Short mmCIF file of C-alpha atoms in Angstrom, two decimals:
data_model
loop_
_atom_site.label_atom_id
_atom_site.label_comp_id
_atom_site.label_asym_id
_atom_site.label_seq_id
_atom_site.Cartn_x
_atom_site.Cartn_y
_atom_site.Cartn_z
CA UNK G 1 -19.06 16.82 5.11
CA UNK G 2 -15.89 18.54 4.19
CA UNK G 3 -12.28 15.88 4.36
CA UNK G 4 -8.64 16.45 4.42
CA UNK G 5 -7.22 13.89 3.51
CA UNK G 6 -3.60 13.84 4.07
CA UNK G 7 -0.73 12.23 1.41
CA UNK G 8 0.22 13.28 -2.12
CA UNK G 9 0.91 9.58 -4.33
CA UNK G 10 -1.58 7.27 -6.72
CA UNK G 11 -3.01 5.87 -3.01
CA UNK G 12 -4.38 9.73 -2.52
CA UNK G 13 -4.87 11.14 -6.14
CA UNK G 14 -7.37 7.53 -5.99
CA UNK G 15 -8.54 8.10 -2.14
CA UNK G 16 -9.30 11.62 -3.58
CA UNK G 17 -11.52 10.07 -6.25
CA UNK G 18 -13.46 8.18 -4.37
CA UNK G 19 -14.98 9.73 -1.67
CA UNK G 20 -16.08 12.79 -4.35
CA UNK G 21 -18.68 10.31 -4.92
CA UNK G 22 -20.53 10.46 -2.74
CA UNK G 23 -23.80 13.50 -2.71
CA UNK G 24 -22.75 14.18 1.10
CA UNK G 25 -19.13 15.40 0.44
CA UNK G 26 -19.29 18.66 -0.35
CA UNK G 27 -15.49 19.13 -0.22
CA UNK G 28 -11.94 17.65 -0.48
CA UNK G 29 -9.05 19.42 0.50
CA UNK G 30 -5.11 17.25 0.31
CA UNK G 31 -1.78 18.03 1.71
CA UNK G 32 0.74 18.40 -0.47
CA UNK G 33 -1.49 17.16 -3.15
CA UNK G 34 -0.08 16.19 -6.75
CA UNK G 35 -1.27 18.06 -10.04
CA UNK G 36 -3.40 15.97 -10.76
CA UNK G 37 -5.64 15.49 -7.22
CA UNK G 38 -5.26 19.89 -7.67
CA UNK G 39 -7.97 19.31 -10.14
CA UNK G 40 -10.28 17.26 -8.09
CA UNK G 41 -9.24 18.96 -4.69
CA UNK G 42 -7.62 22.29 -3.17
CA UNK G 43 -4.58 21.22 -2.64
CA UNK G 44 -1.99 23.23 0.15
CA UNK G 45 1.80 22.39 -0.09
CA UNK G 46 2.53 21.12 3.54
CA UNK G 47 4.40 17.76 4.38
CA UNK G 48 2.72 14.79 6.06
CA UNK G 49 5.55 14.95 8.10
CA UNK G 50 3.72 18.79 9.22
CA UNK G 51 1.25 18.12 11.82
CA UNK G 52 1.10 21.31 13.53
CA UNK G 53 0.40 22.66 10.53
CA UNK G 54 -1.66 20.21 8.88
CA UNK G 55 -3.81 21.05 11.96
CA UNK G 56 -4.46 24.72 11.96
CA UNK G 57 -4.85 24.35 7.29
CA UNK G 58 -7.89 21.25 9.07
CA UNK G 59 -9.36 24.07 11.23
CA UNK G 60 -8.93 27.35 8.53
CA UNK G 61 -11.28 24.94 6.94
CA UNK G 62 -13.17 23.83 9.22
CA UNK G 63 -13.23 19.71 8.10
CA UNK G 64 -14.78 18.09 9.27
CA UNK G 65 -12.85 14.57 8.38
CA UNK G 66 -9.47 13.51 8.16
CA UNK G 67 -8.51 10.68 6.47
CA UNK G 68 -4.45 9.68 6.25
CA UNK G 69 -2.59 7.65 3.87
CA UNK G 70 0.82 7.32 4.14
CA UNK G 71 2.36 5.42 7.15
CA UNK G 72 4.86 7.30 8.21
CA UNK G 73 2.36 9.91 9.97
CA UNK G 74 0.72 7.35 10.80
CA UNK G 75 3.32 5.66 12.32
CA UNK G 76 4.67 8.82 14.15
CA UNK G 77 1.36 9.65 15.10
CA UNK G 78 -0.61 11.46 13.31
CA UNK G 79 -3.67 10.08 14.38
CA UNK G 80 -3.32 11.64 17.79
CA UNK G 81 -2.49 14.42 17.19
CA UNK G 82 -5.40 15.29 15.76
CA UNK G 83 -8.01 13.45 17.78
CA UNK G 84 -6.06 15.83 20.37
CA UNK G 85 -6.84 18.82 18.20
CA UNK G 86 -10.75 17.79 18.02
CA UNK G 87 -10.75 16.52 14.44
CA UNK G 88 -12.21 12.85 13.49
CA UNK G 89 -9.39 11.53 11.72
CA UNK G 90 -9.36 8.37 9.94
CA UNK G 91 -6.86 5.84 10.26
CA UNK G 92 -4.57 3.61 12.98
CA UNK G 93 -3.29 5.32 16.13
CA UNK G 94 0.30 5.29 17.64
CA UNK G 95 -0.01 2.69 18.48
CA UNK G 96 -1.72 0.14 16.05
CA UNK G 97 0.05 1.61 13.40
CA UNK G 98 3.03 0.21 14.73
CA UNK G 99 2.19 -2.89 12.98
CA UNK G 100 4.34 -1.78 9.78
CA UNK G 101 5.56 1.13 11.52
CA UNK G 102 8.51 -1.97 12.71
CA UNK G 103 8.32 -5.54 11.40
CA UNK G 104 9.72 -7.22 14.83
CA UNK G 105 6.64 -6.15 16.31
CA UNK G 106 4.40 -7.81 13.26
CA UNK G 107 6.34 -10.74 13.57
CA UNK G 108 6.33 -11.54 17.04
CA UNK G 109 2.79 -11.05 17.33
CA UNK G 110 1.67 -13.21 15.25
CA UNK G 111 3.80 -15.57 16.90
CA UNK G 112 1.67 -14.25 20.30
CA UNK G 113 -1.08 -15.51 18.87
CA UNK G 114 -0.44 -18.14 16.67
CA UNK G 115 -1.02 -16.33 13.17
CA UNK G 116 0.50 -17.94 10.13
CA UNK G 117 3.68 -16.31 9.30
CA UNK G 118 7.43 -17.62 8.12
CA UNK G 119 10.26 -18.00 10.82
CA UNK G 120 12.14 -15.48 11.30
CA UNK G 121 14.92 -14.63 13.85
CA UNK G 122 15.91 -10.78 14.73
CA UNK G 123 18.54 -8.62 15.61
CA UNK G 124 20.03 -5.29 16.32
CA UNK G 125 23.70 -6.60 16.55
CA UNK G 126 25.17 -7.12 12.72
CA UNK G 127 27.92 -9.28 14.02
CA UNK G 128 25.45 -11.42 15.93
CA UNK G 129 22.77 -11.20 12.51
CA UNK G 130 26.26 -12.47 10.17
CA UNK G 131 26.19 -15.61 12.34
CA UNK G 132 22.78 -15.75 11.96
CA UNK G 133 22.80 -16.03 8.48
CA UNK G 134 25.78 -17.63 7.73
CA UNK G 135 23.77 -21.00 9.22
CA UNK G 136 21.14 -20.75 7.48
CA UNK G 137 20.61 -21.99 3.72
CA UNK G 138 19.33 -19.73 0.86
CA UNK G 139 17.16 -18.32 -0.34
CA UNK G 140 16.90 -16.29 2.56
CA UNK G 141 14.85 -13.32 3.48
CA UNK G 142 16.31 -9.74 5.23
CA UNK G 143 14.06 -6.75 6.18
CA UNK G 144 14.25 -3.26 8.03
CA UNK G 145 12.86 -3.24 11.48
CA UNK G 146 11.01 -0.20 9.80
CA UNK G 147 9.55 1.99 7.48
CA UNK G 148 11.58 2.45 3.75
CA UNK G 149 9.32 3.31 1.38
CA UNK G 150 8.73 -0.26 0.67
CA UNK G 151 12.40 -0.66 -0.61
CA UNK G 152 13.60 -2.02 3.03
CA UNK G 153 12.87 -6.10 1.37
CA UNK G 154 15.37 -8.29 0.18
CA UNK G 155 14.56 -11.74 -1.38
CA UNK G 156 18.78 -12.80 -1.69
CA UNK G 157 19.15 -15.50 -4.10
CA UNK G 158 22.22 -16.72 -2.25
CA UNK G 159 24.31 -16.22 1.55
CA UNK G 160 26.66 -13.39 -0.57
CA UNK G 161 23.84 -11.27 -1.47
CA UNK G 162 22.18 -11.46 1.94
CA UNK G 163 24.76 -10.18 3.66
CA UNK G 164 25.16 -7.56 1.04
CA UNK G 165 21.45 -6.05 2.04
CA UNK G 166 22.12 -7.10 5.87
CA UNK G 167 25.86 -5.03 5.25
CA UNK G 168 23.82 -2.18 4.05
CA UNK G 169 21.10 -1.83 6.22
CA UNK G 170 22.89 -1.85 9.44
CA UNK G 171 26.15 -0.87 9.12
CA UNK G 172 25.54 1.01 5.75
CA UNK G 173 22.67 2.52 6.78
CA UNK G 174 21.11 2.76 3.62
CA UNK G 175 17.22 3.21 5.26
CA UNK G 176 18.89 5.36 8.23
CA UNK G 177 17.74 4.74 11.37
CA UNK G 178 14.56 1.39 9.93
CA UNK G 179 18.05 -0.84 9.42
CA UNK G 180 18.83 -0.58 13.50
CA UNK G 181 17.31 -4.19 13.32
CA UNK G 182 16.49 -6.10 11.97
CA UNK G 183 14.39 -9.67 10.87
CA UNK G 184 16.66 -13.02 9.09
CA UNK G 185 13.26 -14.62 7.98
CA UNK G 186 12.67 -17.65 5.91
CA UNK G 187 11.89 -17.80 1.99
CA UNK G 188 8.30 -19.01 1.01
CA UNK G 189 7.75 -19.82 -2.11
CA UNK G 190 4.42 -19.57 -3.23
CA UNK G 191 2.33 -16.95 -5.70
CA UNK G 192 1.94 -13.22 -3.55
CA UNK G 193 -1.86 -12.13 -2.53
CA UNK G 194 -3.00 -8.60 -1.05
CA UNK G 195 -6.79 -8.62 0.84
CA UNK G 196 -7.24 -4.56 2.13
CA UNK G 197 -9.36 -4.41 5.29
CA UNK G 198 -11.49 -1.79 6.58
CA UNK G 199 -11.60 -2.71 10.23
CA UNK G 200 -12.84 -1.34 13.62
CA UNK G 201 -11.95 -2.90 16.88
CA UNK G 202 -12.03 -6.56 16.28
CA UNK G 203 -15.09 -5.79 13.11
CA UNK G 204 -13.45 -7.06 10.22
CA UNK G 205 -15.03 -6.39 6.57
CA UNK G 206 -12.16 -7.05 3.78
CA UNK G 207 -12.16 -5.81 0.14
CA UNK G 208 -12.01 -7.41 -2.71
CA UNK G 209 -8.07 -9.10 -3.46
CA UNK G 210 -5.79 -7.56 -5.33
CA UNK G 211 -1.96 -8.81 -6.64
CA UNK G 212 1.16 -6.79 -6.92
CA UNK G 213 4.10 -6.58 -8.33
CA UNK G 214 6.85 -5.04 -7.04
CA UNK G 215 9.88 -5.98 -8.87
CA UNK G 216 10.62 -3.59 -11.44
CA UNK G 217 11.01 -6.06 -14.27
CA UNK G 218 9.18 -8.95 -16.09
CA UNK G 219 9.30 -11.89 -14.50
CA UNK G 220 9.73 -10.63 -11.50
CA UNK G 221 12.83 -8.96 -11.83
CA UNK G 222 15.26 -6.72 -10.32
CA UNK G 223 15.23 -4.76 -6.90
CA UNK G 224 11.95 -3.98 -5.40
CA UNK G 225 9.48 -1.60 -5.81
CA UNK G 226 7.16 0.26 -4.84
CA UNK G 227 5.29 -1.66 -6.30
CA UNK G 228 5.02 -1.65 -10.12
CA UNK G 229 1.41 -2.22 -10.92
CA UNK G 230 -1.33 -4.89 -9.74
CA UNK G 231 -4.90 -6.43 -10.58
CA UNK G 232 -8.83 -7.09 -8.97
CA UNK G 233 -10.04 -9.42 -8.78
CA UNK G 234 -8.04 -12.61 -9.09
CA UNK G 235 -9.83 -15.08 -10.67
CA UNK G 236 -7.49 -17.70 -10.79
CA UNK G 237 -7.56 -17.62 -6.96
CA UNK G 238 -10.59 -20.10 -5.30
CA UNK G 239 -12.42 -17.92 -2.62
CA UNK G 240 -11.69 -20.32 -0.15
CA UNK G 241 -8.01 -19.82 -0.52
CA UNK G 242 -9.61 -15.95 0.11
CA UNK G 243 -11.89 -16.89 2.65
CA UNK G 244 -9.03 -18.66 4.66
CA UNK G 245 -6.62 -16.06 4.94
CA UNK G 246 -9.05 -13.72 5.93
CA UNK G 247 -10.71 -16.14 8.43
CA UNK G 248 -6.30 -17.36 9.44
CA UNK G 249 -5.06 -14.23 9.79
CA UNK G 250 -7.16 -10.85 9.23
CA UNK G 251 -9.53 -11.52 11.73
CA UNK G 252 -6.95 -13.21 14.41
CA UNK G 253 -4.68 -10.06 13.68
CA UNK G 254 -7.87 -7.73 14.40
CA UNK G 255 -8.61 -9.70 17.17
CA UNK G 256 -5.11 -9.68 19.02
CA UNK G 257 -4.73 -5.96 17.94
CA UNK G 258 -7.62 -6.08 21.02
CA UNK G 259 -6.27 -7.65 22.51
CA UNK G 260 -3.04 -5.79 22.71
CA UNK G 261 -4.56 -2.71 24.26
CA UNK G 262 -4.24 -1.43 20.80
CA UNK G 263 -7.93 -1.23 18.82
CA UNK G 264 -6.90 -1.04 15.06
CA UNK G 265 -9.06 1.97 13.35
CA UNK G 266 -8.48 2.35 9.64
CA UNK G 267 -7.55 -0.16 6.56
CA UNK G 268 -5.64 -2.23 7.40
CA UNK G 269 -4.11 -4.03 4.84
CA UNK G 270 -2.10 -7.73 4.74
CA UNK G 271 0.17 -9.65 2.47
CA UNK G 272 -0.49 -12.69 1.54
CA UNK G 273 1.91 -15.65 0.53
CA UNK G 274 -0.06 -18.88 -0.49
CA UNK G 275 2.33 -21.87 0.41
CA UNK G 276 1.65 -25.37 -0.27
CA UNK G 277 1.38 -25.64 3.32
CA UNK G 278 -1.44 -22.74 3.30
CA UNK G 279 -1.74 -19.19 3.79
CA UNK G 280 0.97 -17.20 5.79
CA UNK G 281 1.54 -13.47 6.47
CA UNK G 282 4.79 -12.03 4.74
CA UNK G 283 3.94 -8.36 6.47
CA UNK G 284 0.63 -6.13 7.14
CA UNK G 285 0.48 -2.54 6.86
CA UNK G 286 -1.38 -0.44 8.20
CA UNK G 287 -2.62 2.25 5.08
CA UNK G 288 -4.49 1.19 1.83
CA UNK G 289 -1.40 -0.53 0.49
CA UNK G 290 -0.08 2.22 -2.70
CA UNK G 291 -1.19 0.78 -5.64
CA UNK G 292 -3.59 -1.78 -4.98
CA UNK G 293 -6.22 0.81 -4.06
CA UNK G 294 -6.65 2.00 -7.94
CA UNK G 295 -7.82 -1.31 -8.23
CA UNK G 296 -10.04 -1.75 -5.09
CA UNK G 297 -11.75 1.48 -5.23
CA UNK G 298 -12.93 1.82 -8.61
CA UNK G 299 -14.27 -1.48 -7.75
CA UNK G 300 -16.58 -0.29 -4.53
CA UNK G 301 -20.46 0.00 -4.52
CA UNK G 302 -20.89 1.64 -1.87
CA UNK G 303 -19.68 4.89 -0.82
CA UNK G 304 -16.78 4.73 0.56
CA UNK G 305 -17.47 8.07 2.40
CA UNK G 306 -20.02 5.49 4.45
CA UNK G 307 -17.93 3.07 5.13
CA UNK G 308 -15.54 5.49 7.26
CA UNK G 309 -18.64 7.11 9.22
CA UNK G 310 -19.92 3.93 9.85
CA UNK G 311 -15.86 3.23 11.25
CA UNK G 312 -15.99 5.77 12.93
CA UNK G 313 -19.36 5.56 14.67
CA UNK G 314 -18.62 2.14 15.51
CA UNK G 315 -21.40 0.96 13.38
CA UNK G 316 -19.12 -1.27 10.29
CA UNK G 317 -20.48 -4.40 11.18
CA UNK G 318 -23.94 -3.46 10.48
CA UNK G 319 -23.41 -1.28 7.22
CA UNK G 320 -23.46 -3.22 3.65
CA UNK G 321 -20.49 -3.04 1.40
CA UNK G 322 -21.06 -3.70 -2.53
CA UNK G 323 -18.39 -4.73 -5.40
CA UNK G 324 -18.59 -4.39 -8.92
CA UNK G 325 -17.42 -7.69 -10.42
CA UNK G 326 -15.61 -5.56 -13.90
CA UNK G 327 -12.01 -6.13 -13.17
CA UNK G 328 -9.64 -3.76 -13.01
CA UNK G 329 -5.69 -3.64 -14.17
CA UNK G 330 -3.23 -0.99 -12.78
CA UNK G 331 0.26 -0.28 -15.00
CA UNK G 332 2.36 2.21 -13.20
CA UNK G 333 4.86 4.76 -15.34
CA UNK G 334 7.83 5.37 -14.08
CA UNK G 335 10.62 6.98 -13.87
CA UNK G 336 14.90 6.42 -16.17
CA UNK G 337 16.19 4.31 -13.65
CA UNK G 338 13.96 3.94 -10.86
CA UNK G 339 13.76 2.37 -7.83
CA UNK G 340 17.24 3.35 -7.87
CA UNK G 341 18.11 7.58 -8.30
CA UNK G 342 15.44 9.36 -11.13
CA UNK G 343 15.93 12.57 -12.72
CA UNK G 344 12.71 14.33 -12.55
CA UNK G 345 10.60 17.80 -14.53
CA UNK G 346 10.15 15.70 -17.91
CA UNK G 347 7.25 16.87 -19.52
CA UNK G 348 3.73 14.33 -19.94
CA UNK G 349 1.71 14.21 -22.44
CA UNK G 350 -1.08 12.45 -23.55
CA UNK G 351 -3.12 11.93 -20.22
CA UNK G 352 -6.23 12.56 -22.22
CA UNK G 353 -5.79 10.75 -24.63
CA UNK G 354 -6.50 7.60 -22.24
CA UNK G 355 -8.73 8.58 -20.14
CA UNK G 356 -10.85 9.23 -23.47
CA UNK G 357 -10.19 5.34 -24.29
CA UNK G 358 -12.04 4.69 -20.65
CA UNK G 359 -8.40 4.79 -18.28
CA UNK G 360 -8.67 6.26 -14.97
CA UNK G 361 -4.82 7.63 -14.80
CA UNK G 362 -4.14 8.31 -11.00
CA UNK G 363 -0.95 10.72 -10.46
CA UNK G 364 2.23 8.98 -8.31
CA UNK G 365 4.56 11.89 -8.47
CA UNK G 366 3.61 14.56 -11.25
CA UNK G 367 4.01 18.58 -10.94
CA UNK G 368 3.28 21.48 -12.50
CA UNK G 369 5.81 23.35 -13.60
CA UNK G 370 5.43 26.57 -15.56
CA UNK G 371 1.82 25.14 -17.04
CA UNK G 372 2.91 22.01 -18.08
CA UNK G 373 2.56 18.78 -16.51
CA UNK G 374 6.18 17.29 -15.42
CA UNK G 375 7.42 13.95 -14.22
CA UNK G 376 8.49 15.01 -9.96
CA UNK G 377 8.27 10.78 -8.70
CA UNK G 378 9.71 7.54 -9.18
CA UNK G 379 6.31 6.48 -10.22
CA UNK G 380 4.05 8.82 -11.34
CA UNK G 381 1.80 7.23 -12.85
CA UNK G 382 -1.02 4.46 -12.71
CA UNK G 383 -2.18 4.00 -15.18
CA UNK G 384 -6.27 1.84 -14.75
CA UNK G 385 -7.77 -0.44 -17.90
CA UNK G 386 -11.52 -1.60 -16.57
CA UNK G 387 -13.18 -3.97 -18.64
CA UNK G 388 -15.73 -7.26 -18.28
CA UNK G 389 -12.33 -9.81 -17.57
CA UNK G 390 -9.01 -9.01 -16.42
CA UNK G 391 -7.89 -9.45 -20.28
CA UNK G 392 -9.77 -7.21 -21.57
CA UNK G 393 -8.95 -5.16 -18.33
CA UNK G 394 -5.14 -5.65 -19.39
CA UNK G 395 -5.26 -4.90 -22.74
CA UNK G 396 -7.12 -1.15 -22.51
CA UNK G 397 -4.63 -1.15 -19.73
CA UNK G 398 -1.71 -0.96 -21.82
CA UNK G 399 -3.48 0.97 -24.59
CA UNK G 400 -3.51 3.14 -22.15
CA UNK G 401 0.07 3.25 -21.16
CA UNK G 402 0.86 3.44 -25.31
CA UNK G 403 -0.40 7.20 -25.31
CA UNK G 404 0.54 8.70 -22.96
CA UNK G 405 4.30 9.89 -23.47
CA UNK G 406 7.45 11.37 -20.84
CA UNK G 407 11.78 10.58 -21.64
CA UNK G 408 12.53 7.99 -19.91
CA UNK G 409 9.09 6.10 -19.34
CA UNK G 410 9.59 2.62 -18.24
CA UNK G 411 6.33 0.06 -16.91
CA UNK G 412 7.15 -3.73 -16.55
CA UNK G 413 4.11 -5.30 -19.55
CA UNK G 414 3.82 -8.67 -17.98
CA UNK G 415 1.23 -7.14 -15.30
CA UNK G 416 -1.80 -9.25 -14.91
CA UNK G 417 -0.63 -12.16 -17.02
CA UNK G 418 -0.91 -14.88 -13.91
CA UNK G 419 -4.57 -14.14 -13.58
CA UNK G 420 -4.18 -15.77 -17.87
CA UNK G 421 -2.56 -18.28 -17.24
#
């Protein structure tokens, strides 16, 4: 089989790495890819938004399957476009990808089908939203309706902070058209958990859960990012809670999408909060999470290609899926000043030494310039340590981080600490 992976971040590096582990996968291509992916696959510098160019490239390379990584092209209908061109593609069609593309659609779906989530209201007018906000209590959450690279959510500690977020989204357009409409919802106190699931219609095969760290600084301080680190499994969370989330949230949501005429095929990502009143939904994504993928796929013993093939053939429910008990911890190394504007083009050293220690290093924002590996994004590398338990995996991850160098690099120092308490 010849497979084209769409995307160029750490998630896609992990996907390419996992797909290549199958003996049935002859060759992998990636567009646009990055410097790390280029060590495993042929990369083509085609933007994920250039559907016609991507389809032409897939036909030229005679690919048998396309695997879409990022959210933006899914929301824009890339699966529909490839299927119309006669190329089998793994991922949800546009009408199903709206579960991530519109937070308002997602929240209304959960309300309609009585699936646990935070109380909320939606707004298209700034003054109406502001009047509602001033009647609420802090902390409170303000979300832009559309995609915003994982940054369109503000957990406001004060109403003043919430007003500032509302103004920046709806009036200043910091997230462009994504902020034309907003969701204002209650703050849910508790511990977060991420569960990714392979989904084909009403068939749900949940992956091992992970826990992300969204804020840029230690102790969950600072602005939200795309993710500063993650780990799997979650030994401090009872299996009964994980089962509750799967049975009460993920499976009913998959069934609801079928009922709405939007059957979901691909990876459905549930961002969840474990509250004193049970597990509730924070968000759904229509693809693999980043950096959750970097700790979940390495624990997958069943070839990823076999799972994708079963989904495409309608036999996902019958496929045995096995997971390793080994623990994985991913620490993201980010560029100076991320998630605000950041410099690029800084030389990266030490990856080979980290890999020699046994770490997996997934490239997120890297490029090659004049024969040297350099930074090209905000999140640069996902450094994954492996071990018998979270403590050992965490130690190995930070040992690997310590030998990788680029100017201005910064990471959180408390990834996976919750699992050790």
